Every structure is written in structure tokens, then in C-alpha cells.
Coordinates of C-alpha atoms and ligand atoms in Angstrom, one line a residue:
M26 CA 146.9 -119.5 -3.2
A27 CA 149.9 -117.1 -2.6
R28 CA 151.8 -117.8 0.4
S29 CA 154.6 -115.3 1.3
H30 CA 157.8 -116.3 2.6
N31 CA 157.7 -115.7 6.4
F32 CA 160.9 -114.8 8.3
S33 CA 159.2 -113.5 11.3
A34 CA 160.7 -114.2 15.0
G35 CA 157.3 -115.5 16.3
P36 CA 154.7 -116.2 15.8
T37 CA 155.9 -117.4 12.5
A38 CA 155.5 -119.8 9.7
V39 CA 153.8 -123.1 10.4
P40 CA 154.5 -125.9 7.9
L41 CA 152.1 -125.8 5.1
D42 CA 151.4 -129.6 5.6
V43 CA 150.4 -128.8 9.3
L44 CA 148.0 -126.1 8.0
T45 CA 146.6 -128.4 5.4
Q46 CA 145.9 -131.0 7.9
A47 CA 144.3 -128.7 10.4
H48 CA 142.2 -127.2 7.7
E49 CA 141.1 -130.5 6.4
E50 CA 139.9 -131.7 10.0
F51 CA 138.7 -128.3 11.1
F52 CA 135.0 -128.9 11.2
D53 CA 135.0 -132.6 12.2
F54 CA 137.7 -133.7 14.2
A55 CA 138.4 -137.6 14.2
G56 CA 134.7 -138.4 13.4
S57 CA 133.4 -136.6 16.3
G58 CA 131.4 -134.2 14.4
M59 CA 133.1 -131.2 16.3
S60 CA 136.2 -129.2 15.7
V61 CA 139.1 -130.1 18.0
M62 CA 138.5 -126.6 19.6
E63 CA 135.0 -127.6 20.6
I64 CA 135.5 -130.7 22.6
S65 CA 136.2 -131.3 26.3
H66 CA 139.9 -131.4 27.1
R67 CA 138.9 -134.6 29.4
S68 CA 137.4 -136.2 26.3
Q69 CA 138.9 -139.5 25.1
V70 CA 139.3 -137.9 21.7
F71 CA 141.4 -135.0 23.2
M72 CA 143.3 -137.0 25.7
A73 CA 144.6 -139.0 22.7
V74 CA 145.7 -135.9 21.2
A75 CA 147.4 -134.9 24.3
S76 CA 149.2 -138.0 25.0
E77 CA 150.3 -138.6 21.3
A78 CA 151.9 -135.1 21.3
E79 CA 153.8 -136.0 24.5
R80 CA 154.9 -139.2 23.2
D81 CA 156.1 -137.7 20.0
L82 CA 158.0 -135.0 21.7
R83 CA 159.8 -137.5 24.0
D84 CA 160.7 -139.5 21.0
I85 CA 162.0 -136.7 19.1
L86 CA 164.1 -135.1 21.8
G87 CA 165.1 -138.4 23.7
V88 CA 163.6 -137.2 26.8
P89 CA 164.8 -139.4 29.8
P90 CA 161.7 -141.6 30.8
A91 CA 161.5 -140.4 34.3
Y92 CA 161.4 -136.5 33.3
K93 CA 158.1 -134.8 33.3
V94 CA 156.7 -133.0 30.2
L95 CA 154.2 -130.3 30.9
F96 CA 152.1 -128.4 28.6
L97 CA 151.5 -124.9 30.0
Q98 CA 150.3 -121.5 29.1
G99 CA 151.8 -118.0 29.9
G100 CA 154.5 -118.2 27.3
A101 CA 158.2 -118.5 27.8
S102 CA 158.0 -115.2 29.9
L103 CA 156.0 -116.6 32.5
Q104 CA 158.7 -119.4 33.1
F105 CA 161.1 -116.3 33.8
A106 CA 159.2 -116.3 37.2
Q107 CA 157.9 -119.7 37.5
V108 CA 161.4 -121.3 37.3
P109 CA 162.6 -119.5 40.4
M110 CA 159.3 -120.0 42.2
N111 CA 159.6 -123.8 41.8
L112 CA 163.2 -124.4 41.8
I113 CA 164.8 -122.0 44.3
G114 CA 164.2 -124.3 47.4
D115 CA 166.2 -123.2 50.5
K116 CA 169.0 -122.1 48.6
G117 CA 167.7 -118.7 48.0
T118 CA 170.2 -117.9 45.1
A119 CA 170.5 -119.0 41.5
D120 CA 173.2 -118.4 38.9
Y121 CA 172.4 -116.7 35.4
L122 CA 174.3 -116.2 32.1
H123 CA 173.5 -112.8 30.5
T124 CA 173.9 -113.2 26.8
G125 CA 171.2 -110.9 25.2
L126 CA 167.8 -109.4 25.7
W127 CA 165.8 -112.4 26.7
S128 CA 168.4 -113.8 29.3
G129 CA 168.2 -110.1 30.7
K130 CA 164.7 -110.3 31.1
A131 CA 164.9 -113.7 32.7
I132 CA 167.4 -112.0 35.3
E133 CA 165.0 -109.1 36.1
A134 CA 162.2 -111.5 36.6
A135 CA 164.0 -113.8 39.0
R136 CA 165.1 -111.0 41.2
R137 CA 161.8 -110.9 42.8
Y138 CA 162.0 -114.5 44.0
C139 CA 165.9 -115.0 44.8
D140 CA 169.2 -113.6 44.9
V141 CA 170.2 -113.6 41.3
R142 CA 174.0 -113.9 40.5
V143 CA 175.0 -112.9 37.1
V144 CA 178.0 -115.2 36.5
A145 CA 178.9 -113.7 33.1
S146 CA 177.6 -111.1 30.9
A147 CA 178.4 -110.2 27.2
H148 CA 176.6 -106.7 27.7
A149 CA 179.8 -104.5 27.4
S150 CA 180.5 -105.7 24.0
G151 CA 177.0 -105.3 22.8
F152 CA 176.1 -109.1 23.0
D153 CA 178.1 -110.4 20.2
H154 CA 179.4 -113.6 21.7
V155 CA 178.8 -116.1 24.6
P156 CA 181.6 -115.5 27.3
H157 CA 183.8 -118.4 27.5
A158 CA 183.3 -121.0 30.4
S159 CA 186.6 -120.0 31.9
H160 CA 185.4 -116.6 32.7
W161 CA 182.1 -117.6 34.5
R162 CA 182.1 -117.2 38.3
L163 CA 179.7 -119.9 39.1
N164 CA 178.6 -120.2 42.7
A165 CA 178.7 -123.6 44.7
D166 CA 175.5 -122.6 46.5
A167 CA 173.4 -121.8 43.4
A168 CA 169.9 -123.7 43.1
Y169 CA 170.4 -123.7 39.4
L170 CA 172.4 -122.2 36.3
H171 CA 170.0 -120.6 33.9
Y172 CA 171.1 -120.0 30.3
T173 CA 169.3 -118.8 27.1
E174 CA 170.5 -121.3 24.3
N175 CA 169.7 -119.0 21.5
E176 CA 169.2 -115.2 22.0
T177 CA 166.4 -114.6 19.5
V178 CA 166.9 -110.7 19.4
H179 CA 170.6 -110.6 19.3
G180 CA 171.3 -113.7 17.2
V181 CA 173.9 -115.4 19.7
Q182 CA 173.9 -119.1 20.3
F183 CA 175.8 -121.4 22.6
I184 CA 178.2 -123.7 20.9
D185 CA 177.9 -126.4 23.5
T186 CA 175.6 -127.4 26.5
P187 CA 177.2 -125.6 29.6
A188 CA 178.9 -127.8 32.2
S189 CA 177.5 -127.1 35.6
D190 CA 177.4 -128.7 38.9
A191 CA 173.9 -126.9 39.8
P192 CA 171.0 -128.1 37.8
L193 CA 171.1 -126.6 34.2
V194 CA 168.0 -124.6 33.4
C195 CA 167.6 -123.8 29.7
D196 CA 165.6 -121.1 27.9
A197 CA 165.3 -122.9 24.5
C198 CA 162.4 -120.9 23.3
S199 CA 163.8 -120.2 19.8
S200 CA 165.9 -123.3 19.3
L201 CA 164.1 -126.3 20.7
L202 CA 163.3 -128.8 17.9
S203 CA 165.7 -127.1 15.5
K204 CA 168.5 -129.2 16.5
P205 CA 169.4 -132.1 18.9
I206 CA 169.7 -131.1 22.5
D207 CA 170.8 -133.5 25.4
I208 CA 167.9 -133.2 27.8
A209 CA 169.5 -135.5 30.3
R210 CA 172.1 -133.0 31.0
H211 CA 169.4 -130.4 32.0
G212 CA 167.4 -130.0 35.1
L213 CA 164.7 -128.1 33.2
V214 CA 164.3 -127.1 29.6
Y215 CA 161.3 -124.6 28.6
A216 CA 160.2 -123.2 25.3
A217 CA 157.0 -121.5 24.0
A218 CA 155.4 -123.2 20.9
Q219 CA 155.2 -120.2 18.5
K220 CA 158.9 -120.4 17.3
N221 CA 159.6 -124.0 16.1
M222 CA 156.8 -125.9 17.7
G223 CA 153.3 -124.6 16.7
V224 CA 151.4 -121.5 17.5
A225 CA 151.1 -119.1 20.4
G226 CA 149.4 -120.1 23.6
L227 CA 151.4 -123.2 24.5
T228 CA 154.7 -123.5 26.6
V229 CA 156.6 -126.8 27.0
V230 CA 158.4 -127.6 30.1
I231 CA 160.7 -130.7 30.4
V232 CA 161.8 -131.3 34.0
D233 CA 163.7 -133.5 36.0
P234 CA 161.5 -135.1 38.8
A235 CA 164.3 -134.7 41.4
L236 CA 163.6 -131.0 41.3
L237 CA 159.8 -131.0 41.7
E238 CA 159.3 -130.5 45.5
R239 CA 161.3 -127.3 45.9
S240 CA 158.8 -124.8 45.2
H241 CA 158.4 -121.6 47.3
A242 CA 155.4 -121.9 49.9
F243 CA 153.5 -119.0 48.2
T244 CA 153.6 -120.6 44.9
P245 CA 150.0 -121.2 43.7
D246 CA 149.1 -124.7 42.7
I247 CA 148.3 -123.4 39.1
L248 CA 152.0 -122.5 38.9
N249 CA 153.6 -125.5 40.8
Y250 CA 155.2 -127.8 38.6
A251 CA 154.6 -130.9 40.9
R252 CA 150.9 -130.2 41.1
I253 CA 150.6 -129.6 37.3
S254 CA 152.4 -132.9 36.7
E255 CA 150.1 -134.9 38.9
A256 CA 147.3 -133.3 37.0
Q257 CA 148.9 -134.2 33.6
S258 CA 148.9 -130.5 32.7
M259 CA 145.1 -130.4 33.2
L260 CA 144.9 -128.8 36.4
N261 CA 142.7 -126.2 34.6
T262 CA 141.7 -126.0 31.0
P263 CA 144.8 -126.3 28.7
A264 CA 145.3 -124.5 25.4
T265 CA 143.7 -127.4 23.6
F266 CA 144.1 -126.1 19.9
P267 CA 147.7 -124.9 20.4
W268 CA 148.4 -128.5 22.0
Y269 CA 146.8 -130.0 19.0
L270 CA 148.8 -128.0 16.5
T271 CA 152.1 -128.8 18.3
G272 CA 151.0 -132.4 17.9
L273 CA 150.7 -132.0 14.2
T274 CA 154.0 -130.2 14.1
L275 CA 155.8 -132.9 15.9
K276 CA 154.5 -135.5 13.4
W277 CA 155.8 -133.2 10.6
I278 CA 159.1 -133.2 12.2
K279 CA 159.2 -136.9 12.3
H280 CA 158.3 -137.2 8.8
S281 CA 160.9 -134.6 7.9
G282 CA 163.6 -137.1 9.3
G283 CA 163.8 -135.8 12.8
L284 CA 166.2 -133.4 14.4
Q285 CA 169.5 -134.4 12.7
A286 CA 168.0 -133.9 9.4
L287 CA 166.3 -130.6 10.3
H288 CA 169.5 -129.3 12.1
Q289 CA 171.5 -130.1 8.8
R290 CA 169.0 -128.2 6.8
N291 CA 168.7 -125.4 9.2
Q292 CA 172.7 -125.2 9.1
A293 CA 172.7 -125.0 5.4
K294 CA 170.0 -122.3 5.4
A295 CA 172.0 -120.1 7.9
R296 CA 175.4 -120.6 6.0
M297 CA 173.7 -119.6 2.8
L298 CA 172.4 -116.2 4.6
Y299 CA 175.5 -115.4 6.4
R300 CA 177.5 -115.9 3.0
A301 CA 175.1 -113.4 1.4
I302 CA 175.8 -111.0 4.3
D303 CA 179.6 -111.5 4.6
G304 CA 180.2 -111.5 0.8
S305 CA 178.4 -108.1 0.4
D306 CA 181.4 -105.9 0.7
G307 CA 180.1 -104.4 3.8
F308 CA 176.7 -103.5 2.3
Y309 CA 175.2 -105.8 5.0
R310 CA 176.8 -106.8 8.2
N311 CA 176.2 -109.1 11.2
S312 CA 178.4 -108.2 14.1
V313 CA 178.0 -111.5 16.1
Q314 CA 181.4 -113.3 16.5
A315 CA 181.4 -116.3 14.0
P316 CA 181.3 -119.3 16.4
Y317 CA 178.3 -117.9 18.2
R318 CA 176.2 -116.9 15.3
S319 CA 172.6 -118.2 15.5
I320 CA 171.2 -120.7 13.1
N321 CA 167.7 -119.5 14.1
N322 CA 167.8 -115.8 14.0
V323 CA 170.1 -113.7 11.9
P324 CA 170.0 -109.9 12.7
F325 CA 171.8 -107.7 10.3
R326 CA 172.2 -103.9 9.4
L327 CA 172.7 -102.1 6.3
A328 CA 175.9 -99.8 6.2
E329 CA 173.6 -97.2 5.1
V330 CA 171.0 -97.4 8.0
A331 CA 168.5 -95.0 6.0
L332 CA 168.1 -97.5 3.4
E333 CA 166.6 -100.2 5.8
K334 CA 163.1 -98.9 5.4
T335 CA 163.3 -99.2 1.7
F336 CA 164.8 -102.6 2.2
L337 CA 161.8 -103.7 4.1
R338 CA 159.4 -102.2 1.6
R339 CA 160.8 -103.7 -1.3
A340 CA 161.2 -107.1 0.4
E341 CA 157.6 -107.0 1.1
Q342 CA 156.7 -106.4 -2.3
A343 CA 158.8 -109.4 -3.3
G344 CA 156.8 -111.6 -1.0
L345 CA 159.5 -111.8 1.8
N346 CA 157.9 -110.8 5.3
G347 CA 158.7 -110.4 8.9
L348 CA 162.4 -109.1 8.3
K349 CA 162.1 -106.0 10.6
G350 CA 164.5 -106.4 13.6
H351 CA 163.3 -106.4 17.2
A352 CA 162.3 -103.1 18.4
S353 CA 164.9 -102.9 21.1
V354 CA 167.9 -103.2 18.7
G355 CA 166.3 -102.1 15.3
G356 CA 167.7 -103.2 12.0
L357 CA 166.8 -106.3 10.2
R358 CA 166.4 -109.9 11.2
A359 CA 165.6 -113.1 9.3
S360 CA 164.3 -116.1 11.4
L361 CA 165.1 -119.3 9.8
Y362 CA 162.9 -121.7 11.9
N363 CA 162.1 -125.2 10.8
A364 CA 159.2 -124.3 8.7
V365 CA 161.3 -121.8 6.6
S366 CA 162.2 -123.7 3.4
V367 CA 165.6 -123.6 1.6
P368 CA 164.1 -122.0 -1.4
A369 CA 162.5 -119.4 0.8
V370 CA 166.1 -118.6 2.1
E371 CA 167.4 -118.7 -1.4
A372 CA 164.7 -116.0 -2.5
L373 CA 165.8 -113.8 0.4
C374 CA 169.5 -114.2 -0.7
D375 CA 168.7 -113.6 -4.3
F376 CA 166.7 -110.4 -3.1
M377 CA 169.6 -109.2 -0.9
N378 CA 172.3 -109.6 -3.6
A379 CA 170.0 -107.8 -6.2
F380 CA 169.1 -105.0 -3.6
A381 CA 172.9 -104.6 -2.9
R382 CA 173.9 -104.3 -6.4
E383 CA 171.2 -101.8 -7.1
H384 CA 172.0 -99.6 -4.1
G385 CA 175.7 -100.4 -3.5
Ligands
PLP30 C1 160.2 -115.6 22.3 C2 161.1 -115.8 23.4 C3 160.7 -115.7 24.7 C4 159.4 -115.1 25.1 O1 158.3 -115.9 24.7 P1 157.0 -115.5 25.2 O2 156.1 -116.8 24.8 O3 156.5 -114.4 24.2 O4 156.7 -115.3 26.5 C5 161.5 -115.9 25.9 N1 162.9 -116.3 25.4 C6 163.2 -116.6 24.2 C7 164.6 -117.0 23.9 C8 162.4 -116.2 23.0 O5 162.9 -116.4 22.0

């Protein structure tokens, strides 16, 4: 079996151990004589899968016991609308930090539901940093403050959890489970599974119960966090297979030593790649200011832009996949999520060094 190295931004690599286990029990799950995809979400067999995934997620992230954990569909993009629908209450206004493409999308979606105030933006400098907190114009009457912990396209990441009097809402789509996060400091954290947590089709929302009864009158039950929570995320048929696969991925995270161990490994991977870029005498460049460089997504350009096509083709021939940058910014990008191994990043750096020697 030839598995190529996968640096895609999402969907992306799933740990081989997870794929292997899913493969082994594909036709007959837990002695049921059926695939996990073929059984009722209300069956005891699936309910056990669902609750074990929740327990493991709570364990790994240190979720405060009172917080609700929801397993939803619609991707992180649906949360761009679902968050204001549910949390805006009678305040009518919310604060947003604009640090890249994804927070921009969250801002645009929220405008339909509330008065959005962009309290700081890095747009003018091409999203190469997170504006310092001393420059944020926070509003005392904001229903919440929304930030995007890791900007998947621009490769910009927060250094610390923002301080805020308003409940803090975090789009952690591309960084949840790649490092520790203090959930208790947040009102709500959301992430789709296809980055660090499994496959497309599942979104996890972790929410402080104090925020649950503020939804807009027009919010349908199916999008209402409180109603979903009461129904244990089974108000309608949940995404059973992605939920199961996230469960396997959470076990893998536990066996891998948890978030501290994964964070160290992820930092080492990122250091290795940034060193290859910075040490290339300008052949490659990443223009994000050093303190804000992402450990999850590393966008880069070649000084000679016309060579990027050749780079991608040759990389694929070498078994290095998913290195094309997001369409909105072009260039190249390597995503270094949990399932990307140290040897995979070594192979990428070796390839980059050799390519630069050949074409530099
Ligand atoms: C991928 C991503 C999204 C969008 O996720 P979908 O599941 O495709 O809707 C939103 N925010 C961030 C930070 C992302 O990385």
C-alpha cells in the first residue's frame, strides 16, 4: 500500500491507525452484524459510540462539566450564522476580530442577524499578524466577541486567548485538538471535524449553558442550541459515520499522549518547515510576522512565482500532496495537522531544499 504524504487544508489526512480500525470493523460493527453506517442512531450500539466520543472530547479538552457539547452538521460555515442567531439576545450587536479570510466570512454572515462591529482588522497589512489587544475597540454592549484562533488560509494564529468581558466565541476549526485550549474562558467554541478531528460532515460546538436561552425568535429548533442540547444532538438524524470516526480519532489522540504531546510535536513540525523557508535565501517566503505564524497551516510563495506550478507537479510526483494554496490567495500551503507525521514534514523539507538547489 502506497500512502502519500497529505498536506491538504481539509479534508485532510486521517491517522492510519484510525483508518485501519474503521476498515477492520467496517462490515460488522461491535458484533452487530451491520456497519456502523447501517444502524439506528437511537440504537444502544450507536448511543454508546456517541456518548463515548463526548466523554473523550471532554476529557482531552478539559471541558467544564456544566458546558454542553453538541455534534452538529453544516460545517463551521453554518456556525457563522448559527452563533449570532443563538447568542445575540436583546443586545443586537456583537464584536468581531478580522484577522483573515475565515473571520471575514464570519463577519459577513453575522451582518444579517446583528449589528457587527469589527473591533480590529489586519486587512490593511494583508493579514500578516493579529492586531495587538491595545488597539481593539471593544464595545461594552456586545453580546459576544468572536475570533478565529487560527486563520487557515492566511496562516495567522493567536498567541493567547483574548481577554474579554463579553462572552468569547472562538472559531477553532483548524486548531482545536492541535494544542491545549482553555475552554472555561470561552462562551462558545466551534470546529468542523475535517481538520484535526475526523472527516467532513460533523461540527462540534462547546457552549456555556448560561448562553443557551438567548436565541432569536425566528431561529428554527433544528438550529437552536438549547433544543439540540435537550435532544442530545439527536433532534434529527445526526452524521453517524463522521461522529464514529471522530470517536476513533479521539482515542488516537489519547493514545498519542494527549494535547500537550501533540502540541509539542506540532510545534516541532512547524519549526522545521519555517526553518526551511527562512533558510532558503529568499527562494521561499512566508510573510506572516513571526509571533503570529500558524503551527497548523503554513502558506508560502516562491520568489519566482512562475515556478510554483512546477513545484506542485514535482511535489506530487514525489508523493507530497495537497500543497496548493487557497484559491483566494494562490501560492502554496502546507497544513500540518495532527495526522501529519514528523517524517512527512522531513520529506517535505528535503524536497523543498532539493528543489531550491536545483532552481535557485
Ligand atoms: C475550514 C474552516 C472553516 C469552514 O469549515 P466548513 O466545515 O467548510 O464550513 C471555517 N473556519 C475556519 C477557521 C476553517 O479553517
